[in-house]
Amino acid sequence: MSAFRIFACAICVAVATLIGIGRASAEDGHELWLRYRPVADAATAAYRQSASELVVTDNSPTIAVTQAELVKGLSAMLGKPLPVVSAVTQDGAIMLAVTGKAKVISDLRLPVAGLGNEGFVIRSATWQNHKVTVIAGNTDVGVLYGAFRYLRQIQTAQSTANLNISDKPRVQIRVLNHWDVLGRGSANSAGQSIWDWPKLPAWKDPLYTDYARANASIGINAVVPNQINADPVMLSPMYLRKLAALADVLRPYGIKMYLSVQVTSPMTVGGLKTADPLDPAVKKWWADKVSEIYTYIPDFGGLLVKADSEGEPGPQSYQRTQADGANVLADALKPHGGILFWRAFVYSNDPKWDRVKQAYDTFKPLDGKFRDNVIVQVKNGPLDFQPREPFSPLFGATPKTNIGMEVEVVKEYLGGATHLFYLGAYWEEVLQADTYAKGKGSTVASVIDGSVFKNKLTGFAGVANIGTDRDWCGSTFNQANWYSFGRLTWDPHASARAIAEDWAAMTFTPDKAFVGPVVDMMMASREADVDFMMPLGLHHQFATGHHYGPEPWGNTAGREDWNPVNYNRADKDGIGYDRTTATGTNYAGQYKPQVAAVFNDLKRIDDKDLLWFHHVSWDYKTKAGLPVWDDLVRHYDRGVGEVVAMEKIWAEMKPYVDTDRFAKTTVFLQMQEKEAKWWRDSSIAYFQSVSGRPLPEGIAPPEHSLDWYKELNTSLKVPVYPF
Ligand code: GCV
């Protein structure tokens, strides 16, 4: 190549870089849904008309980050720097207004009275002879939430003229639980923990600020940074200093720091001989330790505890109840305004138990015994984040106890980073389920937002799927799960489809030709995984040693609580777990009579819950009119077809998506198809070996023998893609 051509190429590259060509066609996903790409040319003028300047009269740290976000977002989307001024100078001003500090709120009689501490109003109005948009709240955090809501309006291609939006969260504590272990390992599927403990408090990675921005944009206001199988070292002064530094970064974004602790800390950290919650020395130790935490973090949120579960110690070791265990911590937190999350995931590995009954049996009798600053944190289903579970019967069972919901945003059981599985659709099903706690309409959402039992304290927790991967969550579509989790904690009654529409528009493009098919695909993705993994109410069919891949034959001695065969109960005659009142474990009886009546009755139960509640013969006819054997096999097969359909939709989206994110999703869908076949074929091979049934017409035999799949599992040992 001549020197001239090399020179000319170098100029081309430099120009392309300057004007952004190339970068626009390849994104790494790091910006999440806060990409702030320029809006379509035709829309720019109208948006600019109502965003000519930003009026800021307050200077709190939260208002400062609000200002920064609006300047960043609006300047980038509208292609023009947004001036910041201290008084309105022109039409189109956006005003940030906090009650008691901004006259515009009373002048315009903005309805801030019922907004609480986190709500906001966005109102287009005329003030001092100028057309303005006021973003108002009773606190600066309310204004921050309002600013993100305003930005979303443009990101989703909606008008910013004539705005009259008012909103506030329906759940008070909206918390991410990071199951991150010290040393940067993590229980999630997106690299390592984002908390760089070795370098804190001196080095506060800018990642923490982006993390806080993302959370604030969807309403998350609390963080537990450490594993629930907690490391006692977190309570040492050295780590409290680190926690305090993190809390400083999160604070301007309205996010409070919480901490997960072990009940035996008085022994492991304090050197006491006992951790008996009723022992006076133990009480004093907790009171002192909690006071110490507040010296480091004055607005510390509170504690989270996993007790008497999977080897974690708990009050049962001292013949005390869960309430005894919780209350000693609650009492220590109370003077500081702190909250205790106490998990209901309590179970023992005793074969006499039906594991799914244990949480209800343990906690229901304790209703009214917990202090008022305790939230009992209940997993969405009674088992453990299976592809489908009935809602936990604890929702609606304890009128005198604050009950919060816990979901897994990380897809521990659901394909990790690779499967495209929109959890919003899953959570919506749970949240909309009717508990009948106070008659019809007592949905799970209404229980956890406190409206059914008039609870004063409400919480909604999600196990974070966030790690050091460049795209935070391991895949672009996993970001939708972080996003929808936040939005549903803000409003558990919200529509999963509407949330997915916002996410798709903000993460890719608001073009309807893209958003429509992609959201259809997301909404269908949940049923696809259910179909190829565990259709018709099957559950816990995962490899016993880890939770990746199928092992319906799994039967490790002494692990009845984990063994797939204990849950499918398949033999030559039939399949399913009898949990009915009449002949089974009477798990169904833990629900209100209206719900139990449906689950108990083969005539009324939906096929999707069938094998969770009933043991039926292979010839039993499902509602689909097929023998259960045939229906089961057809569901497995359909699941694979549903993944293939997602691949086709995605392929058609190529014109709308940058090269890198398109390619990564394409490959992940191909991996999902291979895994769907693995689930389908190994499950069919196993259940066929047990039932001795022939394959239904039109169903191809499994690709490999049952022994081949067993061998594969033995070699797997850890969750890795095996193909
Ligand atoms: C961190 C499941 C997970 C565990 C988790 C546990 C829990 O069993 O596999 O990793 O513990 O749930 O929720 O406590």
Short mmCIF file of C-alpha atoms in Angstrom, two decimals, residues 195-629:
data_model
loop_
_atom_site.label_atom_id
_atom_site.label_comp_id
_atom_site.label_asym_id
_atom_site.label_seq_id
_atom_site.Cartn_x
_atom_site.Cartn_y
_atom_site.Cartn_z
CA TRP A 195 -17.62 -4.86 44.87
CA ASP A 196 -13.89 -4.47 44.88
CA TRP A 197 -13.55 -4.97 48.65
CA PRO A 198 -9.75 -5.18 48.65
CA LYS A 199 -9.49 -1.59 47.38
CA LEU A 200 -12.33 -0.02 49.36
CA PRO A 201 -12.65 2.43 51.05
CA ALA A 202 -9.78 4.22 49.29
CA TRP A 203 -10.80 3.41 45.72
CA LYS A 204 -14.44 3.88 44.86
CA ASP A 205 -14.75 2.36 41.43
CA PRO A 206 -16.78 4.60 39.07
CA LEU A 207 -18.77 1.44 38.35
CA TYR A 208 -20.55 1.97 41.69
CA THR A 209 -21.90 5.31 40.50
CA ASP A 210 -23.21 3.82 37.27
CA TYR A 211 -24.73 1.00 39.29
CA ALA A 212 -26.46 3.54 41.55
CA ARG A 213 -27.74 5.54 38.55
CA ALA A 214 -29.20 2.44 36.97
CA ASN A 215 -30.91 1.42 40.20
CA ALA A 216 -32.31 4.87 40.86
CA SER A 217 -33.69 4.99 37.33
CA ILE A 218 -35.95 2.03 38.16
CA GLY A 219 -36.71 2.89 41.76
CA ILE A 220 -34.45 0.52 43.70
CA ASN A 221 -33.63 2.15 47.03
CA ALA A 222 -31.75 -0.47 49.05
CA VAL A 223 -28.80 -2.79 48.61
CA VAL A 224 -27.47 -5.77 50.53
CA PRO A 225 -23.99 -6.17 49.08
CA ASN A 226 -23.02 -9.51 50.62
CA GLN A 227 -24.11 -13.16 50.51
CA ILE A 228 -26.92 -14.41 52.70
CA ASN A 229 -24.58 -17.18 53.83
CA ALA A 230 -22.83 -14.26 55.44
CA ASP A 231 -19.17 -13.92 56.21
CA PRO A 232 -18.77 -12.62 59.80
CA VAL A 233 -15.84 -10.47 58.77
CA MET A 234 -18.33 -7.99 57.31
CA LEU A 235 -19.03 -6.87 60.88
CA SER A 236 -15.40 -5.98 61.57
CA PRO A 237 -14.42 -2.29 61.72
CA MET A 238 -12.28 -2.79 58.62
CA TYR A 239 -15.24 -3.90 56.53
CA LEU A 240 -17.64 -1.43 58.10
CA ARG A 241 -15.34 1.30 56.82
CA LYS A 242 -15.55 -0.22 53.36
CA LEU A 243 -19.32 -0.46 53.59
CA ALA A 244 -19.52 3.16 54.69
CA ALA A 245 -17.54 4.26 51.63
CA LEU A 246 -19.94 2.38 49.38
CA ALA A 247 -22.92 3.86 51.22
CA ASP A 248 -21.50 7.33 50.49
CA VAL A 249 -21.59 6.61 46.75
CA LEU A 250 -25.12 5.21 46.84
CA ARG A 251 -26.66 7.85 49.14
CA PRO A 252 -27.20 10.67 46.60
CA TYR A 253 -29.18 8.19 44.52
CA GLY A 254 -31.59 7.49 47.36
CA ILE A 255 -30.13 4.04 48.03
CA LYS A 256 -29.55 2.74 51.56
CA MET A 257 -27.00 0.20 52.60
CA TYR A 258 -28.10 -3.01 54.35
CA LEU A 259 -26.02 -5.95 55.47
CA SER A 260 -26.48 -9.68 55.63
CA VAL A 261 -25.38 -11.27 58.92
CA GLN A 262 -25.22 -14.67 60.58
CA VAL A 263 -27.09 -15.28 63.81
CA THR A 264 -23.96 -16.75 65.37
CA SER A 265 -22.05 -13.48 65.01
CA PRO A 266 -22.08 -12.92 68.80
CA MET A 267 -19.88 -16.03 68.98
CA THR A 268 -17.84 -15.78 65.79
CA VAL A 269 -17.26 -12.05 66.01
CA GLY A 270 -17.98 -11.26 69.64
CA GLY A 271 -16.37 -14.25 71.31
CA LEU A 272 -19.48 -15.10 73.36
CA LYS A 273 -20.19 -18.71 74.29
CA THR A 274 -23.71 -18.66 72.89
CA ALA A 275 -25.84 -16.98 70.24
CA ASP A 276 -29.11 -17.82 72.03
CA PRO A 277 -31.34 -14.88 71.09
CA LEU A 278 -32.87 -14.76 74.58
CA ASP A 279 -29.54 -14.59 76.37
CA PRO A 280 -29.02 -11.09 77.86
CA ALA A 281 -25.37 -10.98 76.79
CA VAL A 282 -26.37 -11.82 73.22
CA LYS A 283 -29.01 -9.07 73.22
CA LYS A 284 -26.48 -6.57 74.47
CA TRP A 285 -23.92 -7.68 71.92
CA TRP A 286 -26.34 -7.12 69.05
CA ALA A 287 -27.44 -3.76 70.42
CA ASP A 288 -23.82 -2.64 70.71
CA LYS A 289 -22.83 -3.99 67.30
CA VAL A 290 -25.76 -2.34 65.56
CA SER A 291 -25.01 0.97 67.30
CA GLU A 292 -21.44 0.64 66.08
CA ILE A 293 -22.64 0.13 62.49
CA TYR A 294 -24.61 3.36 62.75
CA THR A 295 -21.49 5.26 63.76
CA TYR A 296 -20.07 4.33 60.36
CA ILE A 297 -23.29 4.66 58.35
CA PRO A 298 -25.77 7.01 60.05
CA ASP A 299 -28.58 6.16 57.60
CA PHE A 300 -27.86 2.43 57.56
CA GLY A 301 -30.97 0.55 56.38
CA GLY A 302 -30.80 -2.63 58.41
CA LEU A 303 -29.97 -6.33 58.36
CA LEU A 304 -30.87 -9.44 56.38
CA VAL A 305 -30.71 -12.93 57.89
CA LYS A 306 -30.82 -16.48 56.57
CA ALA A 307 -31.28 -18.81 59.53
CA ASP A 308 -31.92 -22.52 60.08
CA SER A 309 -31.50 -23.25 56.41
CA GLU A 310 -28.99 -25.17 54.32
CA GLY A 311 -26.45 -25.40 57.11
CA GLU A 312 -26.84 -21.81 58.28
CA PRO A 313 -27.27 -21.67 62.06
CA GLY A 314 -30.41 -20.26 63.61
CA PRO A 315 -32.57 -19.97 66.70
CA GLN A 316 -33.66 -23.60 66.37
CA SER A 317 -30.24 -24.59 67.75
CA TYR A 318 -31.38 -23.02 71.04
CA GLN A 319 -34.98 -24.30 70.86
CA ARG A 320 -36.09 -20.77 70.09
CA THR A 321 -38.54 -19.69 67.44
CA GLN A 322 -37.81 -17.73 64.30
CA ALA A 323 -39.56 -14.79 65.97
CA ASP A 324 -37.22 -15.00 68.98
CA GLY A 325 -34.28 -15.03 66.59
CA ALA A 326 -35.57 -12.09 64.60
CA ASN A 327 -36.70 -9.92 67.48
CA VAL A 328 -33.34 -9.64 69.18
CA LEU A 329 -31.97 -8.09 65.98
CA ALA A 330 -35.08 -6.01 65.42
CA ASP A 331 -34.78 -4.59 68.93
CA ALA A 332 -31.17 -3.67 68.30
CA LEU A 333 -32.15 -1.87 65.09
CA LYS A 334 -35.27 -0.16 66.38
CA PRO A 335 -33.72 2.84 68.17
CA HIS A 336 -31.91 3.71 64.94
CA GLY A 337 -34.93 3.30 62.68
CA GLY A 338 -33.42 0.15 61.13
CA ILE A 339 -35.31 -2.69 59.47
CA LEU A 340 -34.73 -6.42 59.70
CA PHE A 341 -35.36 -8.75 56.75
CA TRP A 342 -35.69 -12.28 58.11
CA ARG A 343 -35.92 -14.96 55.46
CA ALA A 344 -38.64 -17.61 55.53
CA PHE A 345 -36.46 -20.03 53.56
CA VAL A 346 -36.25 -22.36 56.54
CA TYR A 347 -36.19 -26.08 55.90
CA SER A 348 -34.57 -29.24 57.10
CA ASN A 349 -33.40 -32.25 55.16
CA ASP A 350 -35.76 -34.59 56.97
CA PRO A 351 -37.51 -36.99 54.57
CA LYS A 352 -40.66 -36.90 56.69
CA TRP A 353 -41.28 -33.35 55.46
CA ASP A 354 -42.73 -32.25 52.18
CA ARG A 355 -40.16 -29.48 51.81
CA VAL A 356 -42.61 -27.04 50.26
CA LYS A 357 -44.72 -27.10 53.45
CA GLN A 358 -41.99 -26.10 55.85
CA ALA A 359 -41.94 -22.32 55.58
CA TYR A 360 -45.68 -22.02 56.13
CA ASP A 361 -45.67 -24.54 58.98
CA THR A 362 -42.85 -22.65 60.65
CA PHE A 363 -44.03 -19.07 60.18
CA LYS A 364 -47.83 -19.20 60.16
CA PRO A 365 -48.05 -20.01 63.91
CA LEU A 366 -45.75 -17.06 64.62
CA ASP A 367 -48.07 -14.47 63.09
CA GLY A 368 -48.14 -11.40 65.31
CA LYS A 369 -44.99 -12.42 67.16
CA PHE A 370 -42.52 -10.42 65.07
CA ARG A 371 -41.60 -6.83 65.94
CA ASP A 372 -43.05 -4.16 63.70
CA ASN A 373 -39.67 -3.41 62.10
CA VAL A 374 -39.33 -6.98 60.80
CA ILE A 375 -40.15 -8.02 57.26
CA VAL A 376 -40.37 -11.75 56.75
CA GLN A 377 -38.84 -12.29 53.32
CA VAL A 378 -40.65 -15.05 51.43
CA LYS A 379 -39.52 -16.56 48.12
CA ASN A 380 -42.12 -16.21 45.37
CA GLY A 381 -42.83 -19.94 45.50
CA PRO A 382 -42.59 -22.47 48.33
CA LEU A 383 -39.63 -24.35 46.85
CA ASP A 384 -36.77 -22.50 45.22
CA PHE A 385 -37.21 -20.30 42.14
CA GLN A 386 -38.34 -23.09 39.83
CA PRO A 387 -39.44 -22.25 36.26
CA ARG A 388 -42.99 -22.35 37.57
CA GLU A 389 -44.24 -22.66 41.13
CA PRO A 390 -47.56 -21.82 42.69
CA PHE A 391 -47.24 -18.67 44.81
CA SER A 392 -46.05 -19.29 48.36
CA PRO A 393 -49.03 -19.91 50.67
CA LEU A 394 -47.41 -17.55 53.18
CA PHE A 395 -48.63 -14.65 51.04
CA GLY A 396 -51.93 -13.79 52.62
CA ALA A 397 -51.56 -16.14 55.59
CA THR A 398 -50.18 -13.76 58.21
CA PRO A 399 -52.31 -10.65 58.71
CA LYS A 400 -50.17 -9.44 61.62
CA THR A 401 -46.77 -9.88 60.01
CA ASN A 402 -45.02 -7.77 57.40
CA ILE A 403 -44.40 -10.09 54.49
CA GLY A 404 -42.00 -9.16 51.71
CA MET A 405 -41.35 -11.06 48.51
CA GLU A 406 -37.99 -12.39 47.33
CA VAL A 407 -37.34 -13.27 43.70
CA GLU A 408 -34.21 -14.35 41.88
CA VAL A 409 -33.26 -11.80 39.24
CA VAL A 410 -30.23 -13.94 38.59
CA LYS A 411 -31.35 -16.99 36.62
CA GLU A 412 -29.70 -19.56 38.85
CA TYR A 413 -32.06 -22.29 37.70
CA LEU A 414 -33.13 -20.75 34.43
CA GLY A 415 -30.24 -20.95 32.02
CA GLY A 416 -27.84 -18.49 33.65
CA ALA A 417 -26.61 -15.83 31.27
CA THR A 418 -27.52 -17.52 28.04
CA HIS A 419 -31.22 -18.34 28.02
CA LEU A 420 -33.50 -15.58 26.89
CA PHE A 421 -36.03 -15.72 29.70
CA TYR A 422 -37.94 -12.56 30.57
CA LEU A 423 -38.63 -12.86 34.26
CA GLY A 424 -41.10 -9.99 34.25
CA ALA A 425 -43.65 -12.38 32.75
CA TYR A 426 -42.91 -14.92 35.48
CA TRP A 427 -43.20 -12.40 38.35
CA GLU A 428 -46.37 -10.91 36.94
CA GLU A 429 -48.02 -14.33 37.10
CA VAL A 430 -47.09 -14.62 40.78
CA LEU A 431 -48.03 -11.04 41.65
CA GLN A 432 -51.41 -11.31 39.96
CA ALA A 433 -52.27 -14.62 41.66
CA ASP A 434 -55.20 -14.32 44.02
CA THR A 435 -54.55 -15.42 47.60
CA TYR A 436 -58.20 -14.81 48.63
CA ALA A 437 -56.73 -13.65 51.96
CA LYS A 438 -59.53 -11.14 52.33
CA GLY A 439 -61.82 -12.41 49.64
CA LYS A 440 -61.49 -12.17 45.89
CA GLY A 441 -58.95 -9.69 44.60
CA SER A 442 -56.40 -10.16 47.41
CA THR A 443 -53.58 -10.64 44.95
CA VAL A 444 -50.02 -11.32 45.99
CA ALA A 445 -49.22 -7.80 44.74
CA SER A 446 -51.80 -6.37 47.13
CA VAL A 447 -50.41 -8.41 50.00
CA ILE A 448 -46.86 -7.22 49.48
CA ASP A 449 -47.81 -3.60 48.86
CA GLY A 450 -49.48 -3.74 52.27
CA SER A 451 -52.98 -2.90 51.07
CA VAL A 452 -54.63 -6.21 52.03
CA PHE A 453 -53.59 -6.16 55.69
CA LYS A 454 -52.77 -2.43 55.99
CA ASN A 455 -49.13 -3.15 56.78
CA LYS A 456 -47.05 -0.10 57.64
CA LEU A 457 -43.85 -1.66 56.37
CA THR A 458 -43.41 -3.26 52.94
CA GLY A 459 -40.48 -4.74 51.06
CA PHE A 460 -39.62 -6.51 47.81
CA ALA A 461 -36.20 -8.12 47.34
CA GLY A 462 -34.44 -9.52 44.31
CA VAL A 463 -31.24 -11.55 44.11
CA ALA A 464 -29.09 -9.43 41.82
CA ASN A 465 -27.81 -10.65 38.46
CA ILE A 466 -25.13 -7.98 38.34
CA GLY A 467 -21.43 -8.67 37.93
CA THR A 468 -18.23 -7.42 36.36
CA ASP A 469 -19.19 -8.47 32.82
CA ARG A 470 -19.06 -5.47 30.53
CA ASP A 471 -22.84 -5.68 30.05
CA TRP A 472 -23.35 -6.15 33.83
CA CYS A 473 -25.75 -9.10 33.57
CA GLY A 474 -24.09 -11.60 31.24
CA SER A 475 -26.47 -10.86 28.38
CA THR A 476 -28.46 -7.95 27.05
CA PHE A 477 -31.77 -9.68 27.70
CA ASN A 478 -30.78 -10.41 31.30
CA GLN A 479 -30.70 -6.63 31.72
CA ALA A 480 -34.45 -6.69 31.14
CA ASN A 481 -34.76 -8.76 34.30
CA TRP A 482 -32.89 -6.21 36.42
CA TYR A 483 -35.00 -3.49 34.81
CA SER A 484 -38.36 -5.19 35.25
CA PHE A 485 -37.52 -6.18 38.81
CA GLY A 486 -37.02 -2.54 39.73
CA ARG A 487 -40.16 -1.41 37.97
CA LEU A 488 -42.24 -4.14 39.66
CA THR A 489 -40.89 -3.27 43.09
CA TRP A 490 -42.05 0.28 42.45
CA ASP A 491 -45.44 -0.95 41.31
CA PRO A 492 -46.12 -4.68 41.75
CA HIS A 493 -49.40 -4.20 39.88
CA ALA A 494 -47.66 -2.96 36.73
CA SER A 495 -47.89 -4.81 33.44
CA ALA A 496 -44.88 -6.93 32.54
CA ARG A 497 -45.57 -6.29 28.86
CA ALA A 498 -45.63 -2.51 29.28
CA ILE A 499 -42.36 -2.69 31.23
CA ALA A 500 -40.79 -4.83 28.50
CA GLU A 501 -41.92 -2.28 25.91
CA ASP A 502 -40.17 0.52 27.77
CA TRP A 503 -37.06 -1.57 28.24
CA ALA A 504 -36.84 -2.62 24.60
CA ALA A 505 -37.35 0.96 23.41
CA MET A 506 -34.70 2.33 25.75
CA THR A 507 -32.20 -0.49 25.30
CA PHE A 508 -32.44 -0.73 21.51
CA THR A 509 -34.85 1.55 19.65
CA PRO A 510 -38.40 2.81 20.16
CA ASP A 511 -39.21 1.82 16.57
CA LYS A 512 -42.51 -0.08 16.79
CA ALA A 513 -41.39 -2.52 14.14
CA PHE A 514 -38.72 -3.62 16.60
CA VAL A 515 -40.49 -3.24 19.94
CA GLY A 516 -43.60 -5.21 18.92
CA PRO A 517 -41.98 -8.50 17.86
CA VAL A 518 -39.24 -8.33 20.50
CA VAL A 519 -41.71 -7.84 23.34
CA ASP A 520 -43.87 -10.68 22.01
CA MET A 521 -40.74 -12.82 22.03
CA MET A 522 -39.88 -11.78 25.60
CA MET A 523 -43.37 -12.47 26.87
CA ALA A 524 -43.35 -15.94 25.28
CA SER A 525 -39.84 -16.76 26.49
CA ARG A 526 -40.94 -17.81 29.95
CA GLU A 527 -43.28 -20.53 28.73
CA ALA A 528 -40.59 -21.80 26.36
CA ASP A 529 -38.25 -22.60 29.25
CA VAL A 530 -41.07 -24.10 31.30
CA ASP A 531 -41.97 -26.31 28.33
CA PHE A 532 -38.55 -27.72 27.63
CA MET A 533 -37.46 -27.91 31.27
CA MET A 534 -40.39 -28.79 33.52
CA PRO A 535 -43.83 -28.78 31.94
CA LEU A 536 -47.18 -29.58 33.55
CA GLY A 537 -46.09 -28.62 37.06
CA LEU A 538 -42.90 -30.69 37.26
CA HIS A 539 -40.26 -29.07 39.44
CA HIS A 540 -36.72 -29.45 40.74
CA GLN A 541 -35.53 -31.63 37.89
CA PHE A 542 -32.09 -30.00 37.86
CA ALA A 543 -28.75 -31.63 38.34
CA THR A 544 -28.47 -32.13 42.10
CA GLY A 545 -24.88 -30.95 42.52
CA HIS A 546 -25.49 -27.64 40.74
CA HIS A 547 -28.51 -26.11 39.13
CA TYR A 548 -27.60 -26.27 35.48
CA GLY A 549 -28.93 -28.91 33.16
CA PRO A 550 -31.44 -31.76 33.55
CA GLU A 551 -31.16 -34.75 35.86
CA PRO A 552 -34.69 -36.15 36.33
CA TRP A 553 -33.13 -39.44 37.45
CA GLY A 554 -31.08 -37.71 40.19
CA ASN A 555 -31.31 -39.59 43.49
CA THR A 556 -28.44 -38.93 45.87
CA ALA A 557 -28.70 -40.78 49.17
CA GLY A 558 -29.85 -38.54 52.03
CA ARG A 559 -30.82 -35.58 49.81
CA GLU A 560 -34.57 -36.09 49.49
CA ASP A 561 -35.00 -32.32 49.65
CA TRP A 562 -32.91 -31.88 46.51
CA ASN A 563 -33.45 -35.11 44.57
CA PRO A 564 -35.37 -34.78 41.30
CA VAL A 565 -36.90 -38.28 41.68
CA ASN A 566 -38.45 -37.18 44.96
CA TYR A 567 -40.25 -34.43 43.08
CA ASN A 568 -41.29 -36.20 39.87
CA ARG A 569 -42.23 -39.47 41.61
CA ALA A 570 -42.40 -41.16 38.25
CA ASP A 571 -42.77 -44.95 38.11
CA LYS A 572 -44.19 -47.42 35.66
CA ASP A 573 -47.74 -46.42 36.58
CA GLY A 574 -47.67 -42.65 36.75
CA ILE A 575 -46.04 -39.36 37.62
CA GLY A 576 -46.45 -36.35 39.93
CA TYR A 577 -46.34 -35.37 43.60
CA ASP A 578 -49.58 -35.89 45.50
CA ARG A 579 -49.96 -32.80 47.66
CA THR A 580 -53.72 -32.96 47.89
CA THR A 581 -55.68 -32.81 51.12
CA ALA A 582 -57.46 -36.11 50.57
CA THR A 583 -54.59 -38.44 49.73
CA GLY A 584 -51.35 -36.47 49.72
CA THR A 585 -49.20 -34.26 51.92
CA ASN A 586 -51.99 -31.65 52.20
CA TYR A 587 -49.73 -28.88 51.02
CA ALA A 588 -52.80 -27.70 49.07
CA GLY A 589 -54.50 -27.19 52.43
CA GLN A 590 -52.08 -24.37 53.27
CA TYR A 591 -53.95 -22.12 50.84
CA LYS A 592 -57.24 -20.36 51.48
CA PRO A 593 -60.21 -22.67 50.74
CA GLN A 594 -61.01 -21.00 47.39
CA VAL A 595 -57.46 -21.64 46.18
CA ALA A 596 -57.11 -25.07 47.81
CA ALA A 597 -60.36 -26.19 46.20
CA VAL A 598 -58.88 -25.59 42.75
CA PHE A 599 -55.50 -27.18 43.49
CA ASN A 600 -57.13 -30.20 45.13
CA ASP A 601 -59.55 -30.90 42.33
CA LEU A 602 -58.35 -32.71 39.21
CA LYS A 603 -61.31 -31.30 37.36
CA ARG A 604 -60.46 -27.70 38.18
CA ILE A 605 -56.70 -27.57 38.35
CA ASP A 606 -54.88 -26.01 35.42
CA ASP A 607 -52.57 -28.33 33.48
CA LYS A 608 -49.68 -26.02 34.31
CA ASP A 609 -49.94 -27.00 38.00
CA LEU A 610 -51.01 -30.61 37.55
CA LEU A 611 -47.93 -32.59 38.60
CA TRP A 612 -47.08 -30.18 41.39
CA PHE A 613 -50.26 -31.26 43.18
CA HIS A 614 -51.30 -34.64 41.79
CA HIS A 615 -49.88 -38.04 41.09
CA VAL A 616 -51.67 -39.33 38.01
CA SER A 617 -51.47 -42.41 35.84
CA TRP A 618 -49.67 -42.09 32.53
CA ASP A 619 -53.05 -42.52 30.83
CA TYR A 620 -54.70 -39.69 32.74
CA LYS A 621 -56.20 -37.21 30.28
CA THR A 622 -55.03 -33.62 30.72
CA LYS A 623 -57.23 -30.63 29.91
CA ALA A 624 -55.56 -30.70 26.49
CA GLY A 625 -57.35 -34.03 25.96
CA LEU A 626 -54.14 -36.07 25.79
CA PRO A 627 -52.79 -38.85 28.01
CA VAL A 628 -50.35 -37.18 30.40
CA TRP A 629 -47.46 -39.11 28.84
#
